[in-house]
Coordinates of C-alpha atoms (C1' of nucleotides) in Angstrom, one line a residue:
Chain A
M21 CA -7.2 -17.5 147.8
S22 CA -4.8 -20.1 149.1
D23 CA -3.6 -18.2 152.1
M24 CA -7.1 -17.8 153.5
P25 CA -7.4 -19.2 157.0
S26 CA -9.6 -22.1 156.0
C27 CA -11.8 -23.5 158.6
Q28 CA -11.7 -27.2 159.5
F29 CA -15.0 -26.5 161.2
E30 CA -13.4 -27.3 164.6
S31 CA -16.1 -29.8 164.4
R32 CA -17.0 -31.8 167.3
P33 CA -19.3 -33.9 165.1
R34 CA -22.9 -33.9 166.2
R35 CA -22.2 -31.9 169.3
I36 CA -25.8 -32.3 170.1
V37 CA -27.4 -35.4 168.7
I38 CA -30.8 -36.7 169.4
G39 CA -31.7 -40.4 169.1
A40 CA -35.0 -41.5 167.7
G41 CA -36.7 -41.2 171.1
G42 CA -34.3 -38.8 172.7
A43 CA -34.9 -35.4 174.2
Q44 CA -35.7 -33.4 171.2
A45 CA -35.6 -30.1 173.1
D46 CA -31.9 -30.5 173.4
F47 CA -31.2 -30.3 169.7
C48 CA -29.6 -27.0 168.7
T49 CA -31.1 -25.1 171.6
T50 CA -30.6 -21.7 170.0
C51 CA -32.7 -22.8 167.1
S52 CA -35.7 -23.6 169.2
V53 CA -36.1 -20.0 170.4
R54 CA -35.5 -18.2 167.1
P55 CA -38.7 -17.7 165.1
T56 CA -36.6 -17.8 161.9
S57 CA -34.6 -20.9 162.6
V58 CA -34.8 -24.3 160.9
C59 CA -36.1 -26.1 163.9
S60 CA -39.0 -23.8 164.5
V61 CA -40.0 -24.0 160.9
I62 CA -39.9 -27.7 160.6
G63 CA -41.7 -28.4 163.8
P64 CA -40.7 -30.5 166.8
D65 CA -42.0 -33.8 165.4
D66 CA -39.5 -33.8 162.5
I67 CA -36.5 -32.7 164.4
S68 CA -35.0 -36.1 164.5
R69 CA -34.9 -36.1 160.7
L70 CA -33.0 -32.9 160.8
S71 CA -30.6 -34.1 163.4
E72 CA -29.3 -36.7 160.9
A73 CA -28.1 -34.0 158.6
A74 CA -27.0 -31.2 161.0
V75 CA -23.8 -30.6 162.8
E76 CA -23.4 -27.7 165.2
T77 CA -20.1 -25.9 164.7
I78 CA -18.4 -23.1 166.6
I79 CA -16.3 -20.7 164.7
P80 CA -13.8 -18.4 166.4
P81 CA -13.6 -14.6 165.5
G82 CA -11.9 -13.9 162.2
R83 CA -12.0 -17.5 161.0
G84 CA -13.3 -18.0 157.4
F85 CA -15.6 -21.0 156.9
I86 CA -16.9 -20.5 153.4
E87 CA -14.4 -19.8 150.6
E88 CA -15.6 -17.9 147.5
G89 CA -15.6 -20.2 144.5
A90 CA -15.1 -23.5 146.5
P91 CA -17.5 -26.4 145.9
A92 CA -20.8 -25.6 147.7
T93 CA -21.1 -28.7 149.9
D94 CA -22.9 -27.3 152.9
F95 CA -25.7 -25.2 154.0
F96 CA -25.7 -23.1 157.2
N97 CA -28.1 -21.7 159.7
V98 CA -26.5 -19.1 162.0
T99 CA -27.5 -19.6 165.6
S100 CA -25.3 -17.0 167.4
G101 CA -22.8 -14.3 166.6
T102 CA -22.3 -12.3 163.4
V103 CA -20.9 -13.5 160.1
K104 CA -19.6 -11.3 157.3
L105 CA -20.3 -12.3 153.7
F106 CA -18.0 -10.9 151.1
K107 CA -16.7 -11.0 147.5
A108 CA -13.2 -10.1 146.5
L109 CA -11.3 -9.0 143.4
P110 CA -8.0 -10.7 142.5
D111 CA -6.0 -7.6 143.7
G112 CA -7.5 -7.8 147.2
R113 CA -10.3 -5.2 147.0
R114 CA -13.2 -6.5 149.1
Q115 CA -16.9 -5.9 149.2
I116 CA -18.8 -7.1 152.2
T117 CA -22.2 -7.9 150.9
G118 CA -23.9 -8.4 154.2
F119 CA -23.7 -9.4 157.8
A120 CA -25.6 -12.5 158.8
S121 CA -27.0 -12.7 162.3
P122 CA -28.8 -15.5 164.2
G123 CA -31.6 -17.0 162.1
H124 CA -30.0 -16.3 158.7
F125 CA -29.3 -19.0 156.2
L126 CA -26.1 -19.2 154.2
G127 CA -25.3 -21.1 151.1
L128 CA -28.6 -20.7 149.2
A129 CA -26.7 -20.5 145.9
V130 CA -28.1 -22.9 143.3
S131 CA -24.8 -23.3 141.6
D132 CA -22.3 -25.9 142.7
S133 CA -19.9 -23.4 144.1
Y134 CA -20.2 -20.7 146.7
A135 CA -20.6 -17.2 145.2
F136 CA -19.2 -15.5 148.3
G137 CA -16.9 -16.0 151.2
A138 CA -18.0 -16.0 154.8
E139 CA -16.0 -15.2 157.9
A140 CA -16.9 -15.0 161.6
V141 CA -16.9 -11.5 163.0
D142 CA -17.1 -12.5 166.6
T143 CA -17.6 -16.0 168.0
V144 CA -20.2 -17.7 165.8
R145 CA -22.3 -20.8 166.1
V146 CA -23.9 -22.4 163.1
C147 CA -25.9 -25.5 162.2
R148 CA -24.3 -27.1 159.2
F149 CA -26.2 -29.3 156.7
S150 CA -25.1 -31.3 153.8
R151 CA -26.6 -29.8 150.6
D152 CA -27.4 -33.2 149.3
K153 CA -29.6 -34.0 152.3
M154 CA -31.0 -30.5 152.1
A155 CA -32.6 -31.3 148.8
D156 CA -34.5 -34.2 150.3
L157 CA -35.5 -32.1 153.3
L158 CA -37.0 -29.5 150.9
D159 CA -39.1 -32.2 149.3
D160 CA -40.4 -33.4 152.6
F161 CA -40.9 -30.1 154.3
P162 CA -42.7 -27.6 152.1
K163 CA -42.7 -25.1 155.0
L164 CA -39.0 -25.0 155.0
E165 CA -39.0 -24.1 151.3
R166 CA -41.5 -21.4 152.0
R167 CA -39.3 -20.1 154.7
L168 CA -36.2 -20.1 152.4
L169 CA -38.1 -18.2 149.8
E170 CA -39.1 -15.6 152.4
E171 CA -35.5 -15.3 153.5
A172 CA -34.3 -15.0 150.0
S173 CA -36.9 -12.3 149.2
N174 CA -35.9 -10.3 152.3
E175 CA -32.2 -10.5 151.4
L176 CA -33.1 -9.4 147.9
V177 CA -34.8 -6.3 149.3
A178 CA -31.7 -5.7 151.5
A179 CA -29.4 -6.1 148.5
Q180 CA -31.4 -3.6 146.5
N181 CA -31.2 -1.1 149.3
Q182 CA -27.5 -1.7 149.5
M183 CA -27.1 -1.2 145.7
L184 CA -28.8 2.2 146.1
L185 CA -26.5 3.0 148.9
L186 CA -23.3 2.0 147.1
G187 CA -24.3 3.5 143.7
R188 CA -25.8 6.8 144.7
K189 CA -25.3 7.8 148.3
T190 CA -22.5 10.0 149.7
A191 CA -20.2 8.8 152.5
R192 CA -22.2 10.6 155.2
E193 CA -25.5 9.1 153.9
R194 CA -23.9 5.7 153.8
V195 CA -22.7 5.8 157.4
A196 CA -26.0 7.2 158.6
S197 CA -28.0 4.5 156.8
F198 CA -25.7 1.9 158.3
L199 CA -26.1 3.1 161.8
L200 CA -29.9 3.2 161.5
D201 CA -30.0 -0.3 160.0
Q202 CA -27.9 -1.6 162.8
M203 CA -30.1 0.1 165.3
H204 CA -33.2 -1.5 163.8
A205 CA -31.6 -4.9 163.7
S206 CA -30.8 -4.6 167.3
Q207 CA -34.4 -3.8 168.1
L208 CA -35.8 -7.1 166.8
P209 CA -38.3 -9.0 168.9
G210 CA -36.7 -10.1 172.1
Q211 CA -34.0 -7.5 172.2
E212 CA -34.5 -4.7 174.7
G213 CA -34.7 -1.1 173.6
S214 CA -31.1 -0.3 174.6
G215 CA -31.7 3.5 174.4
G216 CA -29.8 4.0 171.2
R217 CA -26.7 2.1 172.4
L218 CA -25.2 -0.1 169.7
H219 CA -22.5 -2.7 170.0
L220 CA -21.2 -3.2 166.4
P221 CA -19.0 -6.3 166.6
M222 CA -17.2 -5.4 163.3
T223 CA -14.1 -3.3 162.8
R224 CA -13.9 0.0 160.9
G225 CA -12.3 -1.9 158.1
D226 CA -15.4 -4.2 157.9
I227 CA -17.7 -1.2 157.9
A228 CA -15.7 0.4 155.2
D229 CA -15.8 -2.8 153.1
Y230 CA -19.5 -3.0 153.6
L231 CA -20.1 0.7 152.7
G232 CA -17.7 0.9 149.8
L233 CA -15.5 3.4 151.6
T234 CA -12.1 3.4 153.2
I235 CA -11.3 3.1 156.9
E236 CA -10.2 6.7 157.0
T237 CA -13.5 8.0 155.5
V238 CA -15.6 5.9 157.9
S239 CA -13.5 7.2 160.8
R240 CA -13.7 10.8 159.7
T241 CA -17.4 10.6 159.1
L242 CA -18.1 9.2 162.5
S243 CA -16.0 12.0 164.0
W244 CA -18.0 14.5 162.0
M245 CA -21.2 13.0 163.3
R246 CA -19.9 13.2 166.8
S247 CA -19.1 16.9 166.2
Q248 CA -22.7 17.4 165.0
G249 CA -24.1 15.8 168.2
M250 CA -25.7 12.9 166.2
I251 CA -23.8 10.1 167.9
E252 CA -21.4 9.4 170.7
V253 CA -18.4 7.2 169.9
G254 CA -17.5 5.0 172.9
K255 CA -14.4 3.0 173.6
G256 CA -14.2 -0.4 172.0
Y257 CA -17.1 -1.1 169.7
A258 CA -19.8 1.0 171.3
I259 CA -21.6 3.8 169.5
T260 CA -24.6 5.6 171.0
I261 CA -27.2 7.2 168.7
L262 CA -28.1 10.6 170.1
S263 CA -30.4 11.9 167.4
V264 CA -32.3 9.5 165.2
P265 CA -34.1 12.3 163.3
K266 CA -30.8 13.9 162.3
L267 CA -29.5 10.6 161.0
D268 CA -32.8 9.9 159.3
V269 CA -32.5 13.1 157.3
L270 CA -29.0 12.3 156.3
A271 CA -29.8 8.7 155.3
A272 CA -32.7 9.7 153.2
G273 CA -30.5 12.0 151.2
N274 CA -32.0 15.3 152.2
T275 CA -28.5 16.6 152.7
Chain B
M10 CA -43.4 10.2 143.4
S11 CA -46.7 11.7 142.2
D12 CA -45.4 12.9 138.8
M13 CA -44.4 9.4 137.9
P14 CA -46.0 8.2 134.7
S15 CA -48.3 5.6 136.4
C16 CA -49.5 2.8 134.3
Q17 CA -53.1 1.9 134.0
F18 CA -51.8 -1.3 132.6
E19 CA -53.4 -0.5 129.3
S20 CA -55.1 -3.6 130.2
R21 CA -57.1 -5.4 127.6
P22 CA -58.3 -7.8 130.4
R23 CA -57.5 -11.4 129.7
R24 CA -56.2 -10.7 126.2
I25 CA -55.6 -14.4 125.9
V26 CA -58.1 -16.5 127.9
I27 CA -58.5 -20.2 127.9
G28 CA -61.8 -21.8 128.8
A29 CA -61.9 -25.1 130.7
G30 CA -61.6 -27.1 127.5
G31 CA -60.1 -24.4 125.3
A32 CA -57.0 -24.5 123.3
Q33 CA -54.4 -24.3 126.0
A34 CA -51.5 -23.8 123.6
D35 CA -52.8 -20.3 122.9
F36 CA -52.3 -19.1 126.5
C37 CA -49.4 -16.8 126.8
T38 CA -47.6 -18.2 123.9
T39 CA -44.3 -16.8 124.8
C40 CA -44.4 -18.6 128.1
S41 CA -44.7 -22.0 126.6
V42 CA -41.3 -21.8 124.9
R43 CA -39.3 -20.2 127.8
P44 CA -37.8 -22.8 130.1
T45 CA -38.0 -20.3 133.0
S46 CA -41.6 -19.3 132.6
V47 CA -44.6 -19.9 134.8
C48 CA -46.4 -22.1 132.3
S49 CA -43.5 -24.4 131.6
V50 CA -42.9 -24.9 135.3
I51 CA -46.5 -25.6 136.1
G52 CA -47.1 -28.0 133.3
P53 CA -49.7 -27.9 130.6
D54 CA -52.4 -29.7 132.5
D55 CA -52.7 -27.0 135.1
I56 CA -52.6 -24.0 132.8
S57 CA -56.3 -23.5 133.0
R58 CA -55.9 -22.9 136.8
L59 CA -53.3 -20.3 136.0
S60 CA -55.4 -18.6 133.4
E61 CA -57.9 -17.6 136.0
A62 CA -55.3 -15.4 137.7
A63 CA -53.3 -14.2 134.8
V64 CA -53.7 -11.2 132.5
E65 CA -51.3 -10.5 129.7
T66 CA -50.3 -6.9 129.6
I67 CA -48.4 -4.9 127.0
I68 CA -46.4 -2.0 128.3
P69 CA -45.0 0.7 125.9
P70 CA -41.3 1.9 126.2
G71 CA -40.7 4.3 129.1
R72 CA -43.9 3.5 130.9
G73 CA -43.7 2.6 134.6
F74 CA -45.8 -0.2 135.9
I75 CA -44.6 -0.8 139.4
E76 CA -44.3 2.2 141.7
E77 CA -41.8 1.9 144.6
G78 CA -43.7 1.9 147.9
A79 CA -47.1 1.3 146.3
P80 CA -49.2 -1.6 147.7
A81 CA -47.9 -4.9 146.2
T82 CA -51.0 -6.3 144.6
D83 CA -49.6 -8.1 141.6
F84 CA -46.9 -10.4 140.6
F85 CA -45.3 -10.4 137.1
N86 CA -43.6 -12.8 134.7
V87 CA -41.9 -11.0 131.9
T88 CA -42.5 -12.6 128.5
S89 CA -40.9 -10.2 126.1
G90 CA -38.8 -7.0 126.2
T91 CA -36.6 -5.6 128.9
V92 CA -37.7 -4.0 132.2
K93 CA -35.6 -1.8 134.4
L94 CA -35.9 -2.1 138.1
F95 CA -34.9 0.8 140.3
K96 CA -34.9 2.5 143.6
A97 CA -34.8 6.3 144.0
L98 CA -33.9 8.9 146.6
P99 CA -36.2 11.8 147.4
D100 CA -33.9 14.2 145.5
G101 CA -34.1 12.2 142.3
R102 CA -30.9 10.2 142.5
R103 CA -31.7 6.8 141.0
Q104 CA -30.1 3.3 141.1
I105 CA -31.2 0.7 138.6
T106 CA -30.9 -2.5 140.5
G107 CA -31.3 -4.8 137.5
F108 CA -32.7 -5.4 134.1
A109 CA -35.4 -8.1 133.8
S110 CA -35.6 -10.0 130.5
P111 CA -38.1 -12.7 129.4
G112 CA -38.6 -15.4 132.0
H113 CA -37.9 -13.2 135.0
F114 CA -40.3 -12.8 137.9
L115 CA -41.1 -9.4 139.4
G116 CA -42.7 -8.6 142.7
L117 CA -41.3 -11.4 144.9
A118 CA -41.2 -9.0 147.9
V119 CA -42.8 -10.6 151.0
S120 CA -43.8 -7.2 152.3
D121 CA -47.1 -5.6 151.4
S122 CA -45.6 -2.9 149.3
Y123 CA -43.1 -2.9 146.4
A124 CA -39.5 -2.3 147.4
F125 CA -38.6 -1.0 143.9
G126 CA -40.1 0.6 140.8
A127 CA -40.3 -1.0 137.4
E128 CA -40.4 0.6 134.0
A129 CA -40.4 -0.7 130.5
V130 CA -37.2 -0.1 128.5
D131 CA -38.6 -1.1 125.2
T132 CA -42.0 -2.6 124.5
V133 CA -42.6 -5.2 127.2
R134 CA -45.1 -8.0 127.6
V135 CA -45.8 -9.4 131.0
C136 CA -48.2 -12.0 132.6
R137 CA -49.7 -10.4 135.6
F138 CA -51.1 -12.4 138.6
S139 CA -52.9 -11.3 141.6
R140 CA -50.7 -11.9 144.7
D141 CA -53.6 -13.3 146.6
K142 CA -54.1 -16.0 144.1
M143 CA -50.4 -16.5 143.9
A144 CA -50.3 -17.7 147.4
D145 CA -52.9 -20.4 146.6
L146 CA -50.9 -21.4 143.5
L147 CA -47.8 -21.8 145.6
D148 CA -49.6 -24.2 147.9
D149 CA -50.9 -26.2 144.9
F150 CA -47.7 -26.3 142.8
P151 CA -44.6 -27.0 144.8
K152 CA -42.6 -26.9 141.5
L153 CA -43.5 -23.2 141.1
E154 CA -42.2 -22.5 144.6
R155 CA -39.0 -24.4 143.8
R156 CA -38.6 -22.3 140.7
L157 CA -39.1 -19.1 142.5
L158 CA -36.5 -20.0 145.1
E159 CA -34.1 -20.8 142.3
E160 CA -34.9 -17.4 140.6
A161 CA -34.4 -15.6 143.9
S162 CA -31.1 -17.3 144.5
N163 CA -29.9 -16.4 141.1
E164 CA -30.9 -12.8 141.6
L165 CA -29.1 -12.8 145.0
V166 CA -25.9 -13.9 143.3
A167 CA -26.3 -11.2 140.7
A168 CA -27.0 -8.6 143.4
Q169 CA -23.9 -9.6 145.2
N170 CA -21.8 -9.2 142.0
Q171 CA -23.4 -5.8 141.5
M172 CA -22.5 -4.8 145.1
L173 CA -18.9 -5.7 144.4
L174 CA -19.1 -3.7 141.2
L175 CA -20.7 -0.6 142.8
G176 CA -18.6 -0.6 145.9
R177 CA -15.2 -1.5 144.7
K178 CA -14.7 -1.3 140.9
T179 CA -13.5 1.7 138.8
A180 CA -15.6 3.2 136.0
R181 CA -13.7 1.2 133.4
E182 CA -14.1 -2.0 135.3
R183 CA -17.8 -1.4 135.7
V184 CA -18.4 -0.7 132.0
A185 CA -16.3 -3.7 131.0
S186 CA -18.3 -6.0 133.4
F187 CA -21.5 -4.6 132.1
L188 CA -20.7 -5.3 128.5
L189 CA -19.5 -8.8 129.3
D190 CA -22.7 -9.5 131.3
Q191 CA -24.8 -8.3 128.5
M192 CA -23.0 -10.4 126.0
H193 CA -23.4 -13.5 128.2
A194 CA -27.1 -12.7 128.6
S195 CA -27.5 -12.4 124.8
Q196 CA -25.9 -15.8 124.4
L197 CA -28.5 -17.7 126.4
P198 CA -30.0 -20.9 124.9
G199 CA -31.9 -20.2 121.8
Q200 CA -30.1 -16.9 120.9
E201 CA -27.6 -17.1 118.1
G202 CA -23.9 -16.4 118.6
S203 CA -24.2 -12.9 117.1
G204 CA -20.4 -12.5 116.8
G205 CA -20.0 -10.0 119.6
R206 CA -22.7 -7.8 118.3
L207 CA -24.9 -6.4 121.2
H208 CA -28.1 -4.5 120.9
L209 CA -28.5 -2.8 124.4
P210 CA -32.1 -1.5 124.4
M211 CA -31.3 0.9 127.3
T212 CA -30.0 4.5 127.1
R213 CA -26.7 5.8 128.4
G214 CA -28.6 7.3 131.3
D215 CA -29.9 3.8 132.2
I216 CA -26.5 2.3 132.0
A217 CA -25.1 5.1 134.2
D218 CA -27.9 4.6 136.8
Y219 CA -27.2 0.9 136.7
L220 CA -23.4 1.2 137.1
G221 CA -23.5 4.1 139.7
L222 CA -21.9 6.5 137.3
T223 CA -22.9 9.6 135.3
I224 CA -23.9 9.6 131.6
E225 CA -20.7 11.5 130.8
T226 CA -18.5 9.0 132.4
V227 CA -20.2 6.1 130.6
S228 CA -19.8 7.9 127.3
R229 CA -16.2 8.8 127.9
T230 CA -15.4 5.2 129.0
L231 CA -17.0 3.7 125.9
S232 CA -15.0 6.2 123.8
W233 CA -11.9 5.2 125.5
M234 CA -12.6 1.5 125.0
R235 CA -13.2 2.3 121.3
S236 CA -9.8 4.0 121.2
Q237 CA -8.3 0.9 122.7
G238 CA -9.8 -1.4 120.0
M239 CA -11.9 -3.2 122.6
I240 CA -15.3 -2.3 121.1
E241 CA -16.9 -0.6 118.2
V242 CA -19.7 1.8 119.0
G243 CA -22.4 1.7 116.3
K244 CA -25.3 4.1 115.6
G245 CA -28.4 3.7 117.7
Y246 CA -28.0 1.1 120.4
A247 CA -25.5 -1.2 118.8
I248 CA -22.1 -2.1 120.3
T249 CA -19.7 -4.7 119.0
I250 CA -17.3 -6.4 121.2
L251 CA -14.0 -6.7 119.4
S252 CA -11.8 -8.2 122.2
V253 CA -13.4 -10.2 124.9
P254 CA -10.0 -10.9 126.5
K255 CA -9.2 -7.2 126.9
L256 CA -12.5 -6.6 128.5
D257 CA -12.1 -9.7 130.7
V258 CA -8.8 -8.4 132.1
L259 CA -10.4 -5.0 132.8
A260 CA -13.6 -6.5 134.4
A261 CA -11.6 -8.7 136.7
G262 CA -9.7 -5.7 138.1
N263 CA -6.3 -6.6 136.7
T264 CA -6.1 -2.9 135.6
Chain C
dG10 C1' -37.8 22.7 105.5
dG11 C1' -36.5 23.9 110.1
dA12 C1' -37.6 24.6 115.0
dA13 C1' -37.6 21.8 119.0
dC14 C1' -36.5 17.9 121.5
dG15 C1' -33.9 14.0 123.5
dC16 C1' -29.7 11.7 123.6
dA17 C1' -24.8 11.4 123.0
dT18 C1' -20.2 13.1 122.9
dT19 C1' -16.4 15.9 124.2
dG20 C1' -14.0 19.6 126.9
dA21 C1' -12.9 22.5 131.2
dT22 C1' -13.2 22.7 136.0
dT23 C1' -14.4 21.2 140.7
dT24 C1' -14.7 18.1 144.5
dA25 C1' -15.5 14.1 147.4
dC26 C1' -13.2 10.7 148.6
dA27 C1' -8.8 7.9 148.3
dT28 C1' -4.2 7.7 149.3
dC29 C1' -0.1 8.6 151.8
dA30 C1' 1.6 9.5 156.3
dA31 C1' 2.0 10.4 161.2
dT32 C1' 0.5 9.6 165.7
dC33 C1' -2.3 7.5 169.5
dC34 C1' -3.8 3.9 172.4
dA35 C1' -5.4 -0.4 173.8
dT36 C1' -4.0 -5.2 174.3
dC37 C1' -0.8 -8.8 174.2
dC38 C1' 3.2 -11.2 175.6
dG39 C1' 8.1 -12.3 176.6
Chain D
dC19 C1' 7.7 -3.6 182.7
dG20 C1' 8.3 -2.3 177.8
dG21 C1' 8.4 -3.4 173.1
dA22 C1' 5.4 -5.1 169.5
dT23 C1' 1.1 -5.3 167.3
dG24 C1' -3.4 -4.0 165.3
dG25 C1' -7.0 -0.9 165.2
dA26 C1' -8.5 4.0 165.2
dT27 C1' -7.9 8.8 164.5
dT28 C1' -6.3 12.9 162.2
dG29 C1' -3.7 15.6 158.8
dA30 C1' -1.7 16.7 154.0
dT31 C1' -2.0 15.7 149.3
dG32 C1' -3.6 13.4 145.0
dT33 C1' -7.0 11.9 141.7
dA34 C1' -11.0 9.6 139.5
dA35 C1' -15.2 10.8 138.5
dA36 C1' -18.8 14.5 139.1
dT37 C1' -20.3 18.7 137.5
dC38 C1' -20.7 22.5 134.4
dA39 C1' -20.8 23.7 129.7
dA40 C1' -20.8 23.6 124.7
dT41 C1' -21.7 21.1 120.5
dG42 C1' -23.5 17.5 117.4
dC43 C1' -27.0 14.7 115.5
dG44 C1' -31.0 12.0 114.5
dT45 C1' -36.4 12.3 115.1
dT46 C1' -40.5 14.2 115.4
dC47 C1' -43.8 17.4 114.2
dC48 C1' -45.6 21.8 112.6

DNA sequence: GGAACGCATTGATTTACATCAATCCATCCG
DNA sequence: CGGATGGATTGATGTAAATCAATGCGTTCC
């Protein structure tokens, strides 16, 4: 735990701060266009309240910024990039429990320490809040609480799906499910169709830790899918989905 | 899906109903002593509001009462017994995502259909609410919403632990983790110490489906633990934990 | 009492995936 | 440029747990 690259937040404190009568539209600009963000939930009139608690932080690829088991002091809202959330065993085995993309909240845990670690996959921007102030905000903005409940419910559904995947699916089914999930995530409102082209910012190792497999099995499975004409594996982090139906059949477990 | 033993709720509608000025203490008696229940969160003064929406239902062992994928019309609060929550693949493979005991809420899903199925392990009592009315209740009782968020957060933490278990732990580690979890759950406030004696209402099949193993592996692992002096396997559903430290070492992955 | 049933245990065998190991190929950097 | 580095791929081998199979054992119900 001690050799973890701990993040000093590279904080340029209050990178974007709004005064009482300042230009509110400038606050956390990414927030304002994301339907799931803090700002859009709270409403423009109260943004100045939020600004007192928030610090925007930029996190470089591979940098950890939440350490599993550390005191849970902060609360985050991802505004750009992809974050991997994980838990680890003492001997180093790792399970990535999810990838958080823009709009997601981190640090919901009710306990006083983080139940998971978090690390930037690519360059990530987050809005960071003190958890103390967060409690006050929740009292003042019921809509925010509603939004958090919605978020938690969605994550719970995702977690249940992942438990089914980890407990009962074969390697091929896991990879197929993953690719389809990623495709759906990339087709969220605002994103263009992309014709089955995926970018996947994470490494094979991350995918393996997410799917409960090894790097080699992930690699072999992708090669097999390529041989079956289901996908095309490009250079770098590009994968193109050639046949959604074939992957669907696989992912559903209809071998 | 169609041959599932669907529950007609065996409803004796409003088994316990309170009139405007009625004896409020009679409503859902189990609720009133559980710190996590709906009633105790809402407060006695508002119980009559709740009574308009709630129906107490008794569900016999093995009976399913939430069908995965069915329209999510109701919302439940378990008041006694144990419920298994699960997801299934078309070919019958099953993953139990959790066991719900008294105080737990079911049906949080924001979508309009249930993301999981639910079935009674032993005889179960629940308070059932219409989801439509639930939305109104949430507006009127912020404390309830806070409580639900807390519940969801706790479940999320449990789900993350389970993902680590399913993705990265060996069979022995899984069973050890399970036994320790069950022991901790049985030591919640109110329950007596019990001296390591566990009751486990679920079958080996349920445990297997919860841990992502087969019945045979669960059985073999328990036998092995017995041979190691870690546990004692009694008749029926009784298991006695003889050495918490040994199980701890196993569960943590220190092989 | 004794089939019949469901659940659990134990043994023999198979297998999907992990592990060990050898390239390959970009990118980085002195 | 050329060695070093980190990720990815592919091959050979090992193994933990699944599968297949037999038996036991308590309950239920004629």
